[in-house]
Short mmCIF file of C-alpha atoms and ligand atoms in Angstrom, two decimals:
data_model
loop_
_atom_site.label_atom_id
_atom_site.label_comp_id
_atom_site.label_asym_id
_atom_site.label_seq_id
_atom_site.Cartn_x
_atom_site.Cartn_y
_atom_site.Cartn_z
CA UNK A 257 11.88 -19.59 -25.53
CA UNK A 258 13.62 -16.99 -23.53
CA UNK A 259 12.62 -14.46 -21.02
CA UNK A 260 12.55 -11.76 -24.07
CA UNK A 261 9.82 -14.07 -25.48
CA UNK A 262 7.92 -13.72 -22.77
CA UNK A 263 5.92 -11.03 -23.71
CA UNK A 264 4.28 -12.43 -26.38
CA UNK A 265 4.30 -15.89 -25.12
CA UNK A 266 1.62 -15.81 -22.27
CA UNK A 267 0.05 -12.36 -23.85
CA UNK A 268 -3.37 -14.78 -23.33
CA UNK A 269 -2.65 -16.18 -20.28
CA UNK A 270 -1.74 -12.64 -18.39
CA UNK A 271 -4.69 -11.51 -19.90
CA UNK A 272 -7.09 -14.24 -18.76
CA UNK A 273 -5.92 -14.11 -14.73
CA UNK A 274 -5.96 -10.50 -14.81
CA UNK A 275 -9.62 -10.69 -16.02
CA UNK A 276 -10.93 -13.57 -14.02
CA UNK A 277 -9.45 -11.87 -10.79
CA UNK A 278 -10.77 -7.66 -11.32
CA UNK A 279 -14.45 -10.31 -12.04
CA UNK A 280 -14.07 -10.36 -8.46
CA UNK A 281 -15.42 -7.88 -6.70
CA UNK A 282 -12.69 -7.91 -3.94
CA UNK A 283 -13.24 -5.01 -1.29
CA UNK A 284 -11.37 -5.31 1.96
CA UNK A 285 -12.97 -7.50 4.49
CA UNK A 286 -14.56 -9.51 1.24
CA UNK A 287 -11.86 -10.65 -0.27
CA UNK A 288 -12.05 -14.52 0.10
CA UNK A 289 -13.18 -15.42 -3.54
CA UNK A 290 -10.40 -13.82 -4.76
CA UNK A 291 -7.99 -15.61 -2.26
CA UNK A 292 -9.13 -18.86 -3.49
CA UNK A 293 -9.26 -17.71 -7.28
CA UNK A 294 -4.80 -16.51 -6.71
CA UNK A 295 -4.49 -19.87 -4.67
CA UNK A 296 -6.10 -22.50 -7.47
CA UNK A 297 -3.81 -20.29 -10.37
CA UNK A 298 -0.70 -20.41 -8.03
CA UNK A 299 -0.79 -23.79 -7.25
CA UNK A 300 0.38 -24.13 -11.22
CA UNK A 301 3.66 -22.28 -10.30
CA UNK A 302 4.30 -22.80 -6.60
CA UNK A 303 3.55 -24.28 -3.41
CA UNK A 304 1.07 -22.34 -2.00
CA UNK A 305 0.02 -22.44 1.60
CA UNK A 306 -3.10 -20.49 3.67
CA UNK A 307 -2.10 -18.51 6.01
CA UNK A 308 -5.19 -18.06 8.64
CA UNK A 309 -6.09 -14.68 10.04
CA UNK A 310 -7.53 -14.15 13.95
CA UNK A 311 -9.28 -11.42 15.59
CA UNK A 312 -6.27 -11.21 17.68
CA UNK A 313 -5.00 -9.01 14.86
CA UNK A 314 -6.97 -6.24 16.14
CA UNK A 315 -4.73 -6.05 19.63
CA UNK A 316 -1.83 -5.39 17.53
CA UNK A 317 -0.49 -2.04 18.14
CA UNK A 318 -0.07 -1.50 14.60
CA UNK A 319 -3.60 -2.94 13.40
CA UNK A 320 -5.41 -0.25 11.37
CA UNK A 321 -8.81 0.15 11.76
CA UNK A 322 -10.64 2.91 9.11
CA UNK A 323 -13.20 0.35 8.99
CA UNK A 324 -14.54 -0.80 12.45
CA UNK A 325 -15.97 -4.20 12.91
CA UNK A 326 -14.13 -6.05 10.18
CA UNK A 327 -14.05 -9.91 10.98
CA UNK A 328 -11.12 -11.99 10.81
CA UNK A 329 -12.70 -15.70 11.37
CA UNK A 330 -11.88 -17.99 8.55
CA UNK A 331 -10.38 -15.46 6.53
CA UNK A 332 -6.70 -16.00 4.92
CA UNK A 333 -3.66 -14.62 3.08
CA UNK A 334 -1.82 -17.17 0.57
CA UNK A 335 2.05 -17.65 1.31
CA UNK A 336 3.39 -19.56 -2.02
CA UNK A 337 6.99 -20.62 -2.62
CA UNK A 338 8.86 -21.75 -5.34
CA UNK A 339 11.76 -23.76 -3.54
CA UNK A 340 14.98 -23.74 -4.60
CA UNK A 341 17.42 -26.42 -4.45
CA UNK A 342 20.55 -24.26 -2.89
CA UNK A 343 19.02 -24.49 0.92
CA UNK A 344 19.41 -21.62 3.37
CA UNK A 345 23.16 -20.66 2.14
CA UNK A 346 21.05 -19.16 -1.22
CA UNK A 347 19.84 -15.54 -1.54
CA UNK A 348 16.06 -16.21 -1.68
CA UNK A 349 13.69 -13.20 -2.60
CA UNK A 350 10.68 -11.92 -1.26
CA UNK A 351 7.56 -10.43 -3.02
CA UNK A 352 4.06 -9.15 -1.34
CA UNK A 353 0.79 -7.67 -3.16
CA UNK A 354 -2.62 -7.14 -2.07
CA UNK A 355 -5.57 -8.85 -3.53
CA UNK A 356 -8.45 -5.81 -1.93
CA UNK A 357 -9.42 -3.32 -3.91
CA UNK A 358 -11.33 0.03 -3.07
CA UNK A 359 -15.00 0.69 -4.06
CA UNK A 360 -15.73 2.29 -7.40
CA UNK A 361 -15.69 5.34 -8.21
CA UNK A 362 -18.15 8.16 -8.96
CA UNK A 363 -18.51 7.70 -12.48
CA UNK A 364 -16.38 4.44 -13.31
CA UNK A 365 -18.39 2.80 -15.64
CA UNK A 366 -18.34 -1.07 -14.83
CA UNK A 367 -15.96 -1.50 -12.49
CA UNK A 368 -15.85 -5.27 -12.25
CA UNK A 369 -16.64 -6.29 -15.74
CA UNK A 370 -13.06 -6.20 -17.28
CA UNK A 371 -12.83 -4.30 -20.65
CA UNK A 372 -10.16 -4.75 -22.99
CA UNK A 373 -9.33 -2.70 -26.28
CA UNK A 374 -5.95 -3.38 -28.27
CA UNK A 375 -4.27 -4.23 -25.03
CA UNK A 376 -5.39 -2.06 -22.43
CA UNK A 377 -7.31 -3.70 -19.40
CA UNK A 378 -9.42 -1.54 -17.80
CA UNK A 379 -11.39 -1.75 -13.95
CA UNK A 380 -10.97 -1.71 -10.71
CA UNK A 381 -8.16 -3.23 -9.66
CA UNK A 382 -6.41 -3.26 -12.82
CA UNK A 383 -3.28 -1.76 -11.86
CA UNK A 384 -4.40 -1.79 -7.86
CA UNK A 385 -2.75 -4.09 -7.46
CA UNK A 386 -4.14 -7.06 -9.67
CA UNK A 387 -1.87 -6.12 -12.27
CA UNK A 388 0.71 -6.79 -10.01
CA UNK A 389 -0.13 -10.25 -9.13
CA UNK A 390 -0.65 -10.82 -12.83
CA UNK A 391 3.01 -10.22 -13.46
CA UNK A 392 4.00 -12.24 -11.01
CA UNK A 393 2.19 -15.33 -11.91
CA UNK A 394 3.01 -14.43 -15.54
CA UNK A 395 7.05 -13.70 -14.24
CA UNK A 396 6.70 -17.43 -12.20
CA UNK A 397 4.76 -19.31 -15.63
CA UNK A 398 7.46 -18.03 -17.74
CA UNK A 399 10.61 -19.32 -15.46
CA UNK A 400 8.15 -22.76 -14.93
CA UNK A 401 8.00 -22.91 -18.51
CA UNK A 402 11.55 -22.25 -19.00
CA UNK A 403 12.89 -24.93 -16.43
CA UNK A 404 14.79 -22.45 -14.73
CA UNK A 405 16.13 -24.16 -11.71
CA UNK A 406 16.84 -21.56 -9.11
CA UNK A 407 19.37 -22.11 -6.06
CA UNK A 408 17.33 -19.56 -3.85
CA UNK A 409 13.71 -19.44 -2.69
CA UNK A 410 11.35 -17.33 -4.12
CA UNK A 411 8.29 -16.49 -1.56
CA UNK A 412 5.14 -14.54 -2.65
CA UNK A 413 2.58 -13.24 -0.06
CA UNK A 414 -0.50 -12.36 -1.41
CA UNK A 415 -2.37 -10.07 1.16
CA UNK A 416 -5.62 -8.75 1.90
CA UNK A 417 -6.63 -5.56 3.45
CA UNK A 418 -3.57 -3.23 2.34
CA UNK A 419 -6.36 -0.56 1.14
CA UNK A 420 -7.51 0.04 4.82
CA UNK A 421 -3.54 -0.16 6.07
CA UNK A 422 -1.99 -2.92 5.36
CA UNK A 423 -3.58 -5.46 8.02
CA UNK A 424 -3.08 -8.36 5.62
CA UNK A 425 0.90 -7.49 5.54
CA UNK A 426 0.87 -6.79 9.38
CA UNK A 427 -0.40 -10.60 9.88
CA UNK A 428 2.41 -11.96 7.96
CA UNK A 429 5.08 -9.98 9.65
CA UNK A 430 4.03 -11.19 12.39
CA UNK A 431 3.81 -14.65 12.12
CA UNK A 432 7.80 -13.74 10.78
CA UNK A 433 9.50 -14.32 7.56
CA UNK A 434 12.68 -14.63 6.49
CA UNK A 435 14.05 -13.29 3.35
CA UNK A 436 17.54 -11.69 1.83
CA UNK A 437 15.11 -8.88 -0.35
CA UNK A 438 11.51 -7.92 -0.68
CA UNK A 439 9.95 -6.69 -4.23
CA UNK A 440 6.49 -4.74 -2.87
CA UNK A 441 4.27 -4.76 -6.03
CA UNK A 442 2.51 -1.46 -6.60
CA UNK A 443 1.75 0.47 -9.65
CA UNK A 444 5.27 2.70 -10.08
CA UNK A 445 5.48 2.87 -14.00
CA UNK A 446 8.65 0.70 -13.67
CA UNK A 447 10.59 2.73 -11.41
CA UNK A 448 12.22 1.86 -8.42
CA UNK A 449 11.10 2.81 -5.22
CA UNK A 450 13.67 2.94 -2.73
CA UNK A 451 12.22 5.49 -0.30
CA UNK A 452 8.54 5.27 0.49
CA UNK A 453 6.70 8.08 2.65
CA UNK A 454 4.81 7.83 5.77
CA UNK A 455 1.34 8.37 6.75
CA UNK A 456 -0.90 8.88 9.67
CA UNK A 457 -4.72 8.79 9.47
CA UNK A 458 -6.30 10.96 12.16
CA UNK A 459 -9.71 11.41 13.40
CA UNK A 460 -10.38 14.63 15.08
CA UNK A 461 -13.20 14.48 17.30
CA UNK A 462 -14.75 18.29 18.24
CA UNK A 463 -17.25 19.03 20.87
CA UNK A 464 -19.03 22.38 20.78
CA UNK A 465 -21.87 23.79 22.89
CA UNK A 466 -25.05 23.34 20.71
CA UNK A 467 -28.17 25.73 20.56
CA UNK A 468 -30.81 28.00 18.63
CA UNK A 469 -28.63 30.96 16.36
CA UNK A 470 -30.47 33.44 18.27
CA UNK A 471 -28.19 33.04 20.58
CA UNK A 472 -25.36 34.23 19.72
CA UNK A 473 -22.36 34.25 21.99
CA UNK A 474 -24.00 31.30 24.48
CA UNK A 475 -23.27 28.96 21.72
CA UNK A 476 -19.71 26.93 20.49
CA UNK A 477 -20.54 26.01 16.77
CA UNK A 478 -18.30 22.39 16.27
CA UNK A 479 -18.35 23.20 12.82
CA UNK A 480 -16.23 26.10 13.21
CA UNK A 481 -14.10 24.63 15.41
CA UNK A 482 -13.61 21.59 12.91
CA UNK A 483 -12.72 24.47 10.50
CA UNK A 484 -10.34 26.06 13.16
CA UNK A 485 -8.81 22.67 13.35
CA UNK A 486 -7.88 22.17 9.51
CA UNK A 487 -6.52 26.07 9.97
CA UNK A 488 -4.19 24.89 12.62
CA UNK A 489 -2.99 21.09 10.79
CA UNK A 490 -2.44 22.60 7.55
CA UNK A 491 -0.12 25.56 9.38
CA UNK A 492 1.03 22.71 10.99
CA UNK A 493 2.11 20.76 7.73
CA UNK A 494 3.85 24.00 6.53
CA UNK A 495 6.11 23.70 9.47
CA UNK A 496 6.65 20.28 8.78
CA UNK A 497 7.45 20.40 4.97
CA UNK A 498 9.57 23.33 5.36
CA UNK A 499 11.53 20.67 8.08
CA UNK A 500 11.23 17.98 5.93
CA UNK A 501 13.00 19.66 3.18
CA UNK A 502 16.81 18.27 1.53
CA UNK A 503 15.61 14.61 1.92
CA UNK A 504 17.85 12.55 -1.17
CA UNK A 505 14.73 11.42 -3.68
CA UNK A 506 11.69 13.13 -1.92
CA UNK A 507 13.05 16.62 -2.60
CA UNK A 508 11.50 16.43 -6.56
CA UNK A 509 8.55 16.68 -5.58
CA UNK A 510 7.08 19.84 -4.68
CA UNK A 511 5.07 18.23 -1.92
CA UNK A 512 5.91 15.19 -1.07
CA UNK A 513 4.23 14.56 2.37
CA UNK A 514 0.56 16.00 1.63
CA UNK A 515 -1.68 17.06 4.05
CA UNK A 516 -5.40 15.45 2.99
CA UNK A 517 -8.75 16.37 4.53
CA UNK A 518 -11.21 13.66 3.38
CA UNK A 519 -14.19 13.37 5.55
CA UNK A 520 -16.53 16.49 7.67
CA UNK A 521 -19.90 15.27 9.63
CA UNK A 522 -21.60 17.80 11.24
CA UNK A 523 -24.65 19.77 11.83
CA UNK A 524 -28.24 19.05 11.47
CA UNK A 525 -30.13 22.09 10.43
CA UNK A 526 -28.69 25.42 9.36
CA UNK A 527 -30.07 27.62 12.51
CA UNK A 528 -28.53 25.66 14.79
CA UNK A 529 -24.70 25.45 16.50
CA UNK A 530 -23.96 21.80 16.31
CA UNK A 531 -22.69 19.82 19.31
CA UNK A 532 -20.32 17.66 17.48
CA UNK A 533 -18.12 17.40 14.67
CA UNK A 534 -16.14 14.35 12.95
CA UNK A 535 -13.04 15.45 10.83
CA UNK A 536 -10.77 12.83 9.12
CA UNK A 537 -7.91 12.94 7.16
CA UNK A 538 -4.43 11.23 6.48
CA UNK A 539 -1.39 13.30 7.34
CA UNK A 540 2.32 12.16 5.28
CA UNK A 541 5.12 12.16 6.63
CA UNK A 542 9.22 11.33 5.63
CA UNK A 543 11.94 9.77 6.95
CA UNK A 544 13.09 12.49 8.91
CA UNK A 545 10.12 11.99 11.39
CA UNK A 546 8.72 8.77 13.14
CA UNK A 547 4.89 8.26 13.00
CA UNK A 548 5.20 8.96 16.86
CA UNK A 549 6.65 12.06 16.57
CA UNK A 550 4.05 13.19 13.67
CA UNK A 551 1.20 11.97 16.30
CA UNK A 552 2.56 14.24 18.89
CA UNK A 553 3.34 17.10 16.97
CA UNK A 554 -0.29 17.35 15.89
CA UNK A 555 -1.91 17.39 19.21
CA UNK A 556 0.64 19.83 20.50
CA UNK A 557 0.01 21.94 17.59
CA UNK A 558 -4.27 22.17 18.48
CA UNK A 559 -3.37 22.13 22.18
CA UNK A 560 -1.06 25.59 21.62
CA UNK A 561 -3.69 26.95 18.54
CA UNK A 562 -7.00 26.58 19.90
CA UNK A 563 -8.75 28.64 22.02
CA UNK A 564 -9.55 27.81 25.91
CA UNK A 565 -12.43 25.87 24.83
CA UNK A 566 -11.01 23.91 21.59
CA UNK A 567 -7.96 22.88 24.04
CA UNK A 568 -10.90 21.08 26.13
CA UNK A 569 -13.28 19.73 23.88
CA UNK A 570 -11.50 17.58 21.00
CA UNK A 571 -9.88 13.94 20.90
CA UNK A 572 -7.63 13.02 18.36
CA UNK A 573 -7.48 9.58 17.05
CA UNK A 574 -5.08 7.59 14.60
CA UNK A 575 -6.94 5.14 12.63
CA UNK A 576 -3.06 3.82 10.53
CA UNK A 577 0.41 4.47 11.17
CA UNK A 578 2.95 3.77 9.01
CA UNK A 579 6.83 5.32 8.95
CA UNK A 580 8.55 5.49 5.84
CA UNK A 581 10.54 3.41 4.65
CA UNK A 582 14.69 4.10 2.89
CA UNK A 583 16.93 1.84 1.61
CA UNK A 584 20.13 2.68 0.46
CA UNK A 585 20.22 2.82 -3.57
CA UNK A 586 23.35 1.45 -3.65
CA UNK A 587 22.19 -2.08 -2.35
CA UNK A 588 22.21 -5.01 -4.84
CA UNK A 589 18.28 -5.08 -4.34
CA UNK A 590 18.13 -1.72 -6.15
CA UNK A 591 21.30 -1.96 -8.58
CA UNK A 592 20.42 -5.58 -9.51
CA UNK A 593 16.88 -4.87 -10.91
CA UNK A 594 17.79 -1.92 -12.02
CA UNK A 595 20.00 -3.68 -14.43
CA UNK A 596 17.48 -6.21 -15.47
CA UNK A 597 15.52 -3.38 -15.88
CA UNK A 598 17.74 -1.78 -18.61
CA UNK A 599 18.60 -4.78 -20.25
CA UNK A 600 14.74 -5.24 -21.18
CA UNK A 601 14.60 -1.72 -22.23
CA UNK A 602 12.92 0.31 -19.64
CA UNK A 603 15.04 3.14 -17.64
CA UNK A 604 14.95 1.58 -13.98
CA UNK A 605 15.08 4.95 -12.70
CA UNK A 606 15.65 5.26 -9.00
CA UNK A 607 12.89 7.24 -6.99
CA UNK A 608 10.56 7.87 -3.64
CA UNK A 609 6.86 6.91 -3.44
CA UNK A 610 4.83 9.87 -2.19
CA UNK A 611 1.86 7.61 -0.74
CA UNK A 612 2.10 5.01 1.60
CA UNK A 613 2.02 1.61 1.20
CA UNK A 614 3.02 -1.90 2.86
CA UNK A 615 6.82 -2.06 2.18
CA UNK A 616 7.77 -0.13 5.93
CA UNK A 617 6.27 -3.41 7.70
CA UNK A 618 9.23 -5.95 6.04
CA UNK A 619 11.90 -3.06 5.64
CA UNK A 620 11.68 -1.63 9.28
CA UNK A 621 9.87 -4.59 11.04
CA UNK A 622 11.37 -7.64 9.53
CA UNK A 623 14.78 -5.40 8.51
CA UNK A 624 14.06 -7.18 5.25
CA UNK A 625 15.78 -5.17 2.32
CA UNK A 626 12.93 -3.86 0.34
CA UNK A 627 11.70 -1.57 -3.07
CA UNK A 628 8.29 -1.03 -4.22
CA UNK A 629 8.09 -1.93 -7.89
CA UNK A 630 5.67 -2.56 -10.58
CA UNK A 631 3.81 -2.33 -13.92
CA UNK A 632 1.23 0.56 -14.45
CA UNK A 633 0.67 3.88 -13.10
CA UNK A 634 -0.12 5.30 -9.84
CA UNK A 635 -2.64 7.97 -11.47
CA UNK A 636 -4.68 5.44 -12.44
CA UNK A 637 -5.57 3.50 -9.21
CA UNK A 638 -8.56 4.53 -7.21
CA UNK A 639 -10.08 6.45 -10.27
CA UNK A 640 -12.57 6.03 -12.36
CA UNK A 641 -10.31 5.39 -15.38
CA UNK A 642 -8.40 2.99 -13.44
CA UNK A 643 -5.83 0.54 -16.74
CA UNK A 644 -3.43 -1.15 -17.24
CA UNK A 645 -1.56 -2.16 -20.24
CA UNK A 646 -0.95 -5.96 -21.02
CA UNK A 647 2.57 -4.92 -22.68
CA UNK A 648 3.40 -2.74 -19.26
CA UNK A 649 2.89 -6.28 -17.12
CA UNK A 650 4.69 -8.50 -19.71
CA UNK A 651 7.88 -6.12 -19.50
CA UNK A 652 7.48 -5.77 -15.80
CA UNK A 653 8.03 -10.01 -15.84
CA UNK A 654 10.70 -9.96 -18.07
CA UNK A 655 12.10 -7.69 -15.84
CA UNK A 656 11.39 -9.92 -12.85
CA UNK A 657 12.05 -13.22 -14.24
CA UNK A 658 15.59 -11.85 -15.04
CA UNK A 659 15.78 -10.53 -11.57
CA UNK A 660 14.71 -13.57 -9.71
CA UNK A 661 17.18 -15.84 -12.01
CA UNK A 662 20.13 -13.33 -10.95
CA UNK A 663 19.15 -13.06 -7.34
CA UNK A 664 18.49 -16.53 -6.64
CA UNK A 665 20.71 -18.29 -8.58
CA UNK A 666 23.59 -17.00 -6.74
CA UNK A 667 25.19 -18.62 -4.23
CA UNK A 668 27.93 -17.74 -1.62
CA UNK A 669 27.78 -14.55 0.19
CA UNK A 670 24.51 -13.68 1.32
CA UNK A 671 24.74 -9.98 2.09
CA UNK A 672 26.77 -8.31 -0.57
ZN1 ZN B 851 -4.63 1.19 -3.57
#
């Protein structure tokens, strides 16, 4: 067999852990079946090792916290490793995905009972990001089955909690790592990602002065002023596109640091001003800006467009941070796979990710070298119509096995 055959080859197998795992019903802070599902499947391909989480997580200055309460006792993320036999002089290779998906969606029919028709897997999770450890068990089964002997080590983290910002990730940066690239495994229809936006998600917390609508004028509707506030954020994200403009890969896209507002409480009967108003959203932002900077910007920008009584009577609150993320596309992470890439007949085109994801925490944090990459398409996750196709993940490890044989098998100089 060779890594060409691979598609066909474990067709079944890719098919069956894809299944048992979207069976699963995985949502963040529940993910622990599914844990223990990835560890019993990688244990055929790997050593694979618990790593333990702590409510100590929650101090971290980076901990993200959409969801409040979330407990971390006797929870775990899976660390596996295929050891190679070169030592520490070897290029070994990173990869991470998340095993959480988000709730269904209005309308998805079935969400955790996998269907399949003439290849295509559909549910949730599918491509988000289940597919993705799919093809990396299938990418590690096929080198197994190959004997490949690799001089590097290959490491796979396999998180939870990426969906409510990347806690999961944030626990195994900080217990440290040590790797010469990192693969992040997201749906990207088999492009490289290279550059990976930003985000903030911000709580804005409004105050008004509540009463009877008789009373016109003694009254501050917080309604209104949540209204007031998306005014002065989305005038706010003008400025900031039009600054973030000229940025190499990110300039394609038309917007490529949306503004989102996802979430208004307020008000309890139409005649009456309400007192308070909750308004959440999730800001983007690029490279040219640090999620500091973004923070800042936004409470300068109420603080100088509000009126007297706006300017006293809001709090702003970040729920996730993440900067984005560039590496250069020159490095041998990028040209390397996007070489194996071509050789198994898909473009390997180059690209930026306009969402967010984990990859900032090893490429900034752990100055790990690192590309999001993966099988299936971005369209599809957190829909109702979320797929995948069986083909897209078989290519995807060709792709990788090729990758991981070229990366790891080389010795000598570590940082070419
Ligand atoms: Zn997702």
């Amino acid at each position: 067999m060779t890594i060409s055959d691979i598609r066909s080859a474990l067709h079944s197998e890719t098919e069956q852990f894809l299944c048992d795992l979207i069976r699963i019903p995985s949502l963040p802070g529940q993910e622990s079946e599914a844990v223990e599902y990835a560890e019993r499947r990688f244990a055929e391909v790997g050593e694979v090792e618990r790593i333990p989480l702590s409510n100590s997580l929650r101090q971290d200055p980076d901990y993200s916290d959409p969801v409040p309460d979330l407990e971390y006792q006797g929870r775990f993320n899976l660390r596996v490793r295929v050891s190679g036999a070169g030592g520490s002089t070897c290029r070994s290779l990173l990869f991470n995905t998340h095993l959480d998906v988000v709730p269904a969606s209005q309308g998805q029919p079935r969400p955790f009972e996998p269907q399949v028709e003439a290849g295509l897997v559909r549910g949730r999770g599918a491509c988000d990001a289940k597919g993705q450890a799919a093809t990396l068990f299938t990418a590690l089964l096929a080198l197994k089955r190959l004997g490949v002997k690799l001089n590097g080590d290959v490491l796979v983290h396999l998180v939870v909690e990426e969906e409510v910002g990347g806690n999961g990730t944030l626990a195994m940066v900080r217990r440290g790592e040590q790797a010469d690239a990192c693969i992040l495994m997201e749906p990207t229809d088999l492009r490289i990602l290279s550059s990976v936006r930003g985000a903030v998600w911000f709580r804005v917390i409004l105050t008004g002065k509540p009463g009877h609508s008789g009373r016109a004028g003694d009254t501050v509707s917080a309604l209104k002023m949540a209204v007031r506030v998306i005014e002065i954020l989305e005038q706010y994200h003008a400025r900031l596109l039009a600054a973030s403009r000229g940025i190499p890969l990110f300039d394609q896209f038309p917007n490529p640091m949306p503004i989102t507002f996802g979430k208004l409480a307020a008000g309890d009967w139409p005649a009456t001003a309400p007192a308070r108003a909750v308004l959440e959203g999730v800001l983007g932002l690029l490279p040219n800006k640090t999620r500091y900077q973004v923070m800042e910007e936004m409470r300068q920008a109420i603080l100088e467009g509000g009126d007297e009584w706006l300017r006293e009577h809001f709090t702003l609150e970040f729920m996730y941070r993440h900067d984005a993320h560039v590496l250069d596309p020159t490095h041998p992470l990028v040209t390397g796979l996007q070489a194996c890439c071509r050789q198994i007949g898909a473009t390997g085109e180059v690209s930026a990710m306009t969402a967010s994801c984990d990859s900032w925490f090893y490429n900034n944090q752990l100055r790990i070298p690192s590309v999001v990459f993966g099988p299936g398409s971005l369209r599809f996750a957190h829909s109702n119509e979320e797929q995948i196709h069986l083909d897209d993940i078989a290519t995807a490890a060709a792709i990788l096995a090729r990758f991981i044989i070229h990366w790891c098998e080389q010795t000598g100089d570590k940082h070419e």
